[in-house]
Amino acid sequence: MKKSILNRLFSVLLCMILTFGLTACSEKNVQSDGAEKNVMEAEKEEPKGFSAEAIESIEWLRQDMALEENIAGAVAYLGYRAQDDKTPLTDWMKLYNMNLIEMMPFLLEIPEENILGPGYGDVYCIVPRDEMTSLAVNYVTWKTTGTESHAEASEILYRSEYAEPVLVFVNSQGNAAEPDIEINLVANNGAEATWYPQVDEYHDPILPMNENRELLLMDFWYYGVVTGLEFPENLNEYSWWSVPTEDEIAFCNWVNNDWSIFMYQDNADPPYAGTVELYDISDMNYDLVYTGFWCMEGDCLRLEISDYNGYVVSGSFPVLIQPEGYSLHVDQDRETGICPPFFEEGMTSTDLWQAYG
């Protein structure tokens, strides 16, 4: 009997020892997991040095990127900065990208350590998909093997597993297809992209695609196109706006919400200054819809354009240019009431912005 009781007591004690041991191990594992989580949370921080407004704009951009699984990051081409340009970078950016800055104020708050390159050349902003996306920015040199060229990393400019937005100055040695910068992004969801920044003849970034021809980066320059600046209801009341010359509006990309207009000074019969092309950009692509001729006619922009079906639009549209030269205000033909195609339906005027991209 005593032996039986002792055996039962021993079994109970053994169970208690095993139970306490397992509990201790479980607590240890929970503490270990918690410590690892704390380390990850400590490393995963909000963008440093940004205002609440700037952080909000970054998050808004990232929410849009999250809609596409293939997108590893967002980019915007901000223009070309000359080597001898002594303008403070923030002032230079305001001059050429004010519309975009109003939507994305973080552009003016990117810290100095995240501004990469020599300070001149083509300027790009790179925004990682999310706070867990890694980014590497390298200087590269181009090597030729047979008939093919390939890039080799020569210097690391930036590397972070929890990357923040950066500005990058890009240059090339006489060949625009061989820029001196390589961008590598790897997102937490598996999306990744390698990009050698360059733009096409219209200053649109030439973005990388996968084998299914799906974009791997998003161009967020269009955020500035959609919003634009706020203008007074009747600009003619404001003496600081003036009638533009042909030289002031030629060879520029003038855009509004849905259209992009290129006016060239090329071989055109008088009285026209050159040819004009109107692109539909409502779906974020450049679709050529109208072509024709243009010139300044007094205080009006004279257009003679037609589409591929032979539909003709002809008129003289009063136009004013903002003093800095990056905004136009265009009214309907004051004699006929005709509106050009780039007016919204039911509107008698529109605003155009000079843009890179």
PDB file of C-alpha atoms in Angstrom, residues 132-276:
ATOM      1  CA  MET A 132      10.200  47.324 -45.159  1.00  0.00           C
ATOM      2  CA  THR A 133      11.600  47.772 -48.681  1.00  0.00           C
ATOM      3  CA  SER A 134      15.358  47.650 -49.174  1.00  0.00           C
ATOM      4  CA  LEU A 135      17.096  50.092 -51.496  1.00  0.00           C
ATOM      5  CA  ALA A 136      20.607  50.185 -52.911  1.00  0.00           C
ATOM      6  CA  VAL A 137      21.905  53.045 -55.044  1.00  0.00           C
ATOM      7  CA  ASN A 138      25.242  52.403 -56.752  1.00  0.00           C
ATOM      8  CA  TYR A 139      27.573  54.221 -59.063  1.00  0.00           C
ATOM      9  CA  VAL A 140      28.237  52.015 -62.090  1.00  0.00           C
ATOM     10  CA  THR A 141      30.642  51.858 -64.979  1.00  0.00           C
ATOM     11  CA  TRP A 142      29.671  50.300 -68.288  1.00  0.00           C
ATOM     12  CA  LYS A 143      31.693  47.486 -69.816  1.00  0.00           C
ATOM     13  CA  THR A 144      31.396  46.183 -73.359  1.00  0.00           C
ATOM     14  CA  THR A 145      31.593  42.492 -74.155  1.00  0.00           C
ATOM     15  CA  GLY A 146      31.317  41.830 -77.845  1.00  0.00           C
ATOM     16  CA  THR A 147      28.296  43.809 -78.996  1.00  0.00           C
ATOM     17  CA  GLU A 148      26.661  44.052 -75.568  1.00  0.00           C
ATOM     18  CA  SER A 149      27.181  46.492 -72.706  1.00  0.00           C
ATOM     19  CA  HIS A 150      26.621  45.749 -69.040  1.00  0.00           C
ATOM     20  CA  ALA A 151      26.889  47.773 -65.854  1.00  0.00           C
ATOM     21  CA  GLU A 152      29.276  46.983 -63.017  1.00  0.00           C
ATOM     22  CA  ALA A 153      28.832  48.547 -59.590  1.00  0.00           C
ATOM     23  CA  SER A 154      31.820  50.705 -58.661  1.00  0.00           C
ATOM     24  CA  GLU A 155      30.683  52.545 -55.515  1.00  0.00           C
ATOM     25  CA  ILE A 156      27.821  52.288 -53.017  1.00  0.00           C
ATOM     26  CA  LEU A 157      26.016  55.598 -52.528  1.00  0.00           C
ATOM     27  CA  TYR A 158      23.146  54.353 -50.354  1.00  0.00           C
ATOM     28  CA  ARG A 159      22.054  51.063 -48.870  1.00  0.00           C
ATOM     29  CA  SER A 160      19.290  50.362 -46.355  1.00  0.00           C
ATOM     30  CA  GLU A 161      16.999  47.454 -45.520  1.00  0.00           C
ATOM     31  CA  TYR A 162      14.377  49.986 -44.335  1.00  0.00           C
ATOM     32  CA  ALA A 163      14.812  52.579 -47.023  1.00  0.00           C
ATOM     33  CA  GLU A 164      13.559  56.160 -47.086  1.00  0.00           C
ATOM     34  CA  PRO A 165      12.851  58.467 -50.043  1.00  0.00           C
ATOM     35  CA  VAL A 166      16.009  59.690 -51.785  1.00  0.00           C
ATOM     36  CA  LEU A 167      16.964  62.233 -54.431  1.00  0.00           C
ATOM     37  CA  VAL A 168      19.499  61.041 -56.995  1.00  0.00           C
ATOM     38  CA  PHE A 169      21.553  63.036 -59.506  1.00  0.00           C
ATOM     39  CA  VAL A 170      22.223  60.979 -62.625  1.00  0.00           C
ATOM     40  CA  ASN A 171      24.724  61.644 -65.406  1.00  0.00           C
ATOM     41  CA  SER A 172      26.107  59.736 -68.373  1.00  0.00           C
ATOM     42  CA  GLN A 173      29.321  59.813 -70.338  1.00  0.00           C
ATOM     43  CA  GLY A 174      27.854  60.903 -73.670  1.00  0.00           C
ATOM     44  CA  ASN A 175      25.436  57.956 -73.925  1.00  0.00           C
ATOM     45  CA  ALA A 176      22.028  58.545 -72.336  1.00  0.00           C
ATOM     46  CA  ALA A 177      21.365  54.801 -72.437  1.00  0.00           C
ATOM     47  CA  GLU A 178      24.290  54.249 -70.044  1.00  0.00           C
ATOM     48  CA  PRO A 179      23.589  56.320 -66.917  1.00  0.00           C
ATOM     49  CA  ASP A 180      26.094  56.248 -64.074  1.00  0.00           C
ATOM     50  CA  ILE A 181      23.525  55.164 -61.455  1.00  0.00           C
ATOM     51  CA  GLU A 182      21.930  51.812 -60.673  1.00  0.00           C
ATOM     52  CA  ILE A 183      18.789  51.543 -58.506  1.00  0.00           C
ATOM     53  CA  ASN A 184      17.934  48.247 -56.781  1.00  0.00           C
ATOM     54  CA  LEU A 185      14.669  47.832 -54.839  1.00  0.00           C
ATOM     55  CA  VAL A 186      13.395  44.705 -53.086  1.00  0.00           C
ATOM     56  CA  ALA A 187       9.997  45.012 -51.387  1.00  0.00           C
ATOM     57  CA  ASN A 188       8.707  42.986 -48.477  1.00  0.00           C
ATOM     58  CA  ASN A 189       6.040  41.347 -50.695  1.00  0.00           C
ATOM     59  CA  GLY A 190       8.695  40.040 -53.115  1.00  0.00           C
ATOM     60  CA  ALA A 191       8.392  42.779 -55.732  1.00  0.00           C
ATOM     61  CA  GLU A 192      11.790  43.911 -56.978  1.00  0.00           C
ATOM     62  CA  ALA A 193      13.264  46.157 -59.633  1.00  0.00           C
ATOM     63  CA  THR A 194      16.670  47.071 -61.013  1.00  0.00           C
ATOM     64  CA  TRP A 195      16.702  50.357 -62.901  1.00  0.00           C
ATOM     65  CA  TYR A 196      19.250  52.499 -64.712  1.00  0.00           C
ATOM     66  CA  PRO A 197      17.478  55.896 -64.636  1.00  0.00           C
ATOM     67  CA  GLN A 198      16.856  57.533 -67.993  1.00  0.00           C
ATOM     68  CA  VAL A 199      14.072  59.421 -69.767  1.00  0.00           C
ATOM     69  CA  ASP A 200      12.715  59.443 -73.303  1.00  0.00           C
ATOM     70  CA  GLU A 201      12.489  62.398 -75.689  1.00  0.00           C
ATOM     71  CA  TYR A 202       9.446  63.686 -73.794  1.00  0.00           C
ATOM     72  CA  HIS A 203      11.234  63.486 -70.420  1.00  0.00           C
ATOM     73  CA  ASP A 204       9.158  60.495 -69.317  1.00  0.00           C
ATOM     74  CA  PRO A 205      11.089  57.944 -67.237  1.00  0.00           C
ATOM     75  CA  ILE A 206      11.785  54.736 -69.164  1.00  0.00           C
ATOM     76  CA  LEU A 207      10.612  52.305 -66.490  1.00  0.00           C
ATOM     77  CA  PRO A 208      11.565  48.624 -66.152  1.00  0.00           C
ATOM     78  CA  MET A 209       9.036  45.875 -66.883  1.00  0.00           C
ATOM     79  CA  ASN A 210       8.822  42.166 -66.122  1.00  0.00           C
ATOM     80  CA  GLU A 211       8.424  39.393 -68.691  1.00  0.00           C
ATOM     81  CA  ASN A 212       4.656  40.055 -68.780  1.00  0.00           C
ATOM     82  CA  ARG A 213       5.311  43.705 -69.652  1.00  0.00           C
ATOM     83  CA  GLU A 214       4.044  44.855 -66.258  1.00  0.00           C
ATOM     84  CA  LEU A 215       5.690  47.941 -64.797  1.00  0.00           C
ATOM     85  CA  LEU A 216       7.937  47.394 -61.790  1.00  0.00           C
ATOM     86  CA  LEU A 217       8.078  51.074 -60.805  1.00  0.00           C
ATOM     87  CA  MET A 218       5.365  53.731 -60.660  1.00  0.00           C
ATOM     88  CA  ASP A 219       5.796  57.240 -62.089  1.00  0.00           C
ATOM     89  CA  PHE A 220       4.361  59.626 -59.484  1.00  0.00           C
ATOM     90  CA  TRP A 221       5.156  62.814 -61.412  1.00  0.00           C
ATOM     91  CA  TYR A 222       1.520  62.713 -62.610  1.00  0.00           C
ATOM     92  CA  TYR A 223       0.313  63.593 -59.107  1.00  0.00           C
ATOM     93  CA  GLY A 224       1.341  67.156 -59.906  1.00  0.00           C
ATOM     94  CA  VAL A 225      -0.575  67.103 -63.186  1.00  0.00           C
ATOM     95  CA  VAL A 226      -3.828  66.042 -61.581  1.00  0.00           C
ATOM     96  CA  THR A 227      -3.882  68.819 -59.014  1.00  0.00           C
ATOM     97  CA  GLY A 228      -2.053  71.830 -60.378  1.00  0.00           C
ATOM     98  CA  LEU A 229      -2.032  75.320 -58.942  1.00  0.00           C
ATOM     99  CA  GLU A 230      -4.976  77.426 -57.840  1.00  0.00           C
ATOM    100  CA  PHE A 231      -5.480  80.483 -60.026  1.00  0.00           C
ATOM    101  CA  PRO A 232      -7.714  83.544 -59.643  1.00  0.00           C
ATOM    102  CA  GLU A 233     -11.094  83.336 -61.386  1.00  0.00           C
ATOM    103  CA  ASN A 234     -10.244  86.113 -63.858  1.00  0.00           C
ATOM    104  CA  LEU A 235      -6.535  86.308 -64.569  1.00  0.00           C
ATOM    105  CA  ASN A 236      -6.975  89.349 -66.856  1.00  0.00           C
ATOM    106  CA  GLU A 237      -7.509  91.457 -63.725  1.00  0.00           C
ATOM    107  CA  TYR A 238      -3.963  90.705 -62.555  1.00  0.00           C
ATOM    108  CA  SER A 239      -1.249  92.764 -64.156  1.00  0.00           C
ATOM    109  CA  TRP A 240       1.590  90.349 -63.357  1.00  0.00           C
ATOM    110  CA  TRP A 241       0.330  87.871 -65.972  1.00  0.00           C
ATOM    111  CA  SER A 242       1.315  88.703 -69.543  1.00  0.00           C
ATOM    112  CA  VAL A 243       0.898  87.540 -73.123  1.00  0.00           C
ATOM    113  CA  PRO A 244       3.610  84.982 -73.909  1.00  0.00           C
ATOM    114  CA  THR A 245       5.978  85.092 -76.847  1.00  0.00           C
ATOM    115  CA  GLU A 246       6.343  82.125 -79.173  1.00  0.00           C
ATOM    116  CA  ASP A 247       9.799  81.462 -77.750  1.00  0.00           C
ATOM    117  CA  GLU A 248       8.369  81.229 -74.212  1.00  0.00           C
ATOM    118  CA  ILE A 249       5.894  78.485 -75.013  1.00  0.00           C
ATOM    119  CA  ALA A 250       7.744  76.523 -77.699  1.00  0.00           C
ATOM    120  CA  PHE A 251       9.585  73.261 -76.969  1.00  0.00           C
ATOM    121  CA  CYS A 252       7.753  72.780 -73.667  1.00  0.00           C
ATOM    122  CA  ASN A 253       5.476  70.065 -72.348  1.00  0.00           C
ATOM    123  CA  TRP A 254       2.259  71.884 -71.349  1.00  0.00           C
ATOM    124  CA  VAL A 255      -0.172  69.703 -69.406  1.00  0.00           C
ATOM    125  CA  ASN A 256      -3.460  69.696 -67.533  1.00  0.00           C
ATOM    126  CA  ASN A 257      -5.500  66.857 -66.034  1.00  0.00           C
ATOM    127  CA  ASP A 258      -5.976  64.913 -69.257  1.00  0.00           C
ATOM    128  CA  TRP A 259      -3.827  66.438 -72.000  1.00  0.00           C
ATOM    129  CA  SER A 260      -0.233  67.116 -72.908  1.00  0.00           C
ATOM    130  CA  ILE A 261       0.596  69.702 -75.578  1.00  0.00           C
ATOM    131  CA  PHE A 262       3.941  70.000 -77.385  1.00  0.00           C
ATOM    132  CA  MET A 263       4.547  73.048 -79.580  1.00  0.00           C
ATOM    133  CA  TYR A 264       7.598  73.049 -81.806  1.00  0.00           C
ATOM    134  CA  GLN A 265       9.319  75.775 -83.802  1.00  0.00           C
ATOM    135  CA  ASP A 266      10.099  73.861 -86.958  1.00  0.00           C
ATOM    136  CA  ASN A 267       9.403  73.854 -90.678  1.00  0.00           C
ATOM    137  CA  ALA A 268       5.924  75.340 -91.028  1.00  0.00           C
ATOM    138  CA  ASP A 269       4.564  77.713 -93.624  1.00  0.00           C
ATOM    139  CA  PRO A 270       3.879  81.293 -92.441  1.00  0.00           C
ATOM    140  CA  PRO A 271       2.107  82.540 -90.464  1.00  0.00           C
ATOM    141  CA  TYR A 272       2.572  79.431 -88.329  1.00  0.00           C
ATOM    142  CA  ALA A 273       5.515  79.139 -85.958  1.00  0.00           C
ATOM    143  CA  GLY A 274       5.631  75.348 -86.093  1.00  0.00           C
ATOM    144  CA  THR A 275       3.816  72.080 -85.529  1.00  0.00           C
ATOM    145  CA  VAL A 276       1.799  71.054 -82.487  1.00  0.00           C
TER     146      VAL A 276
END
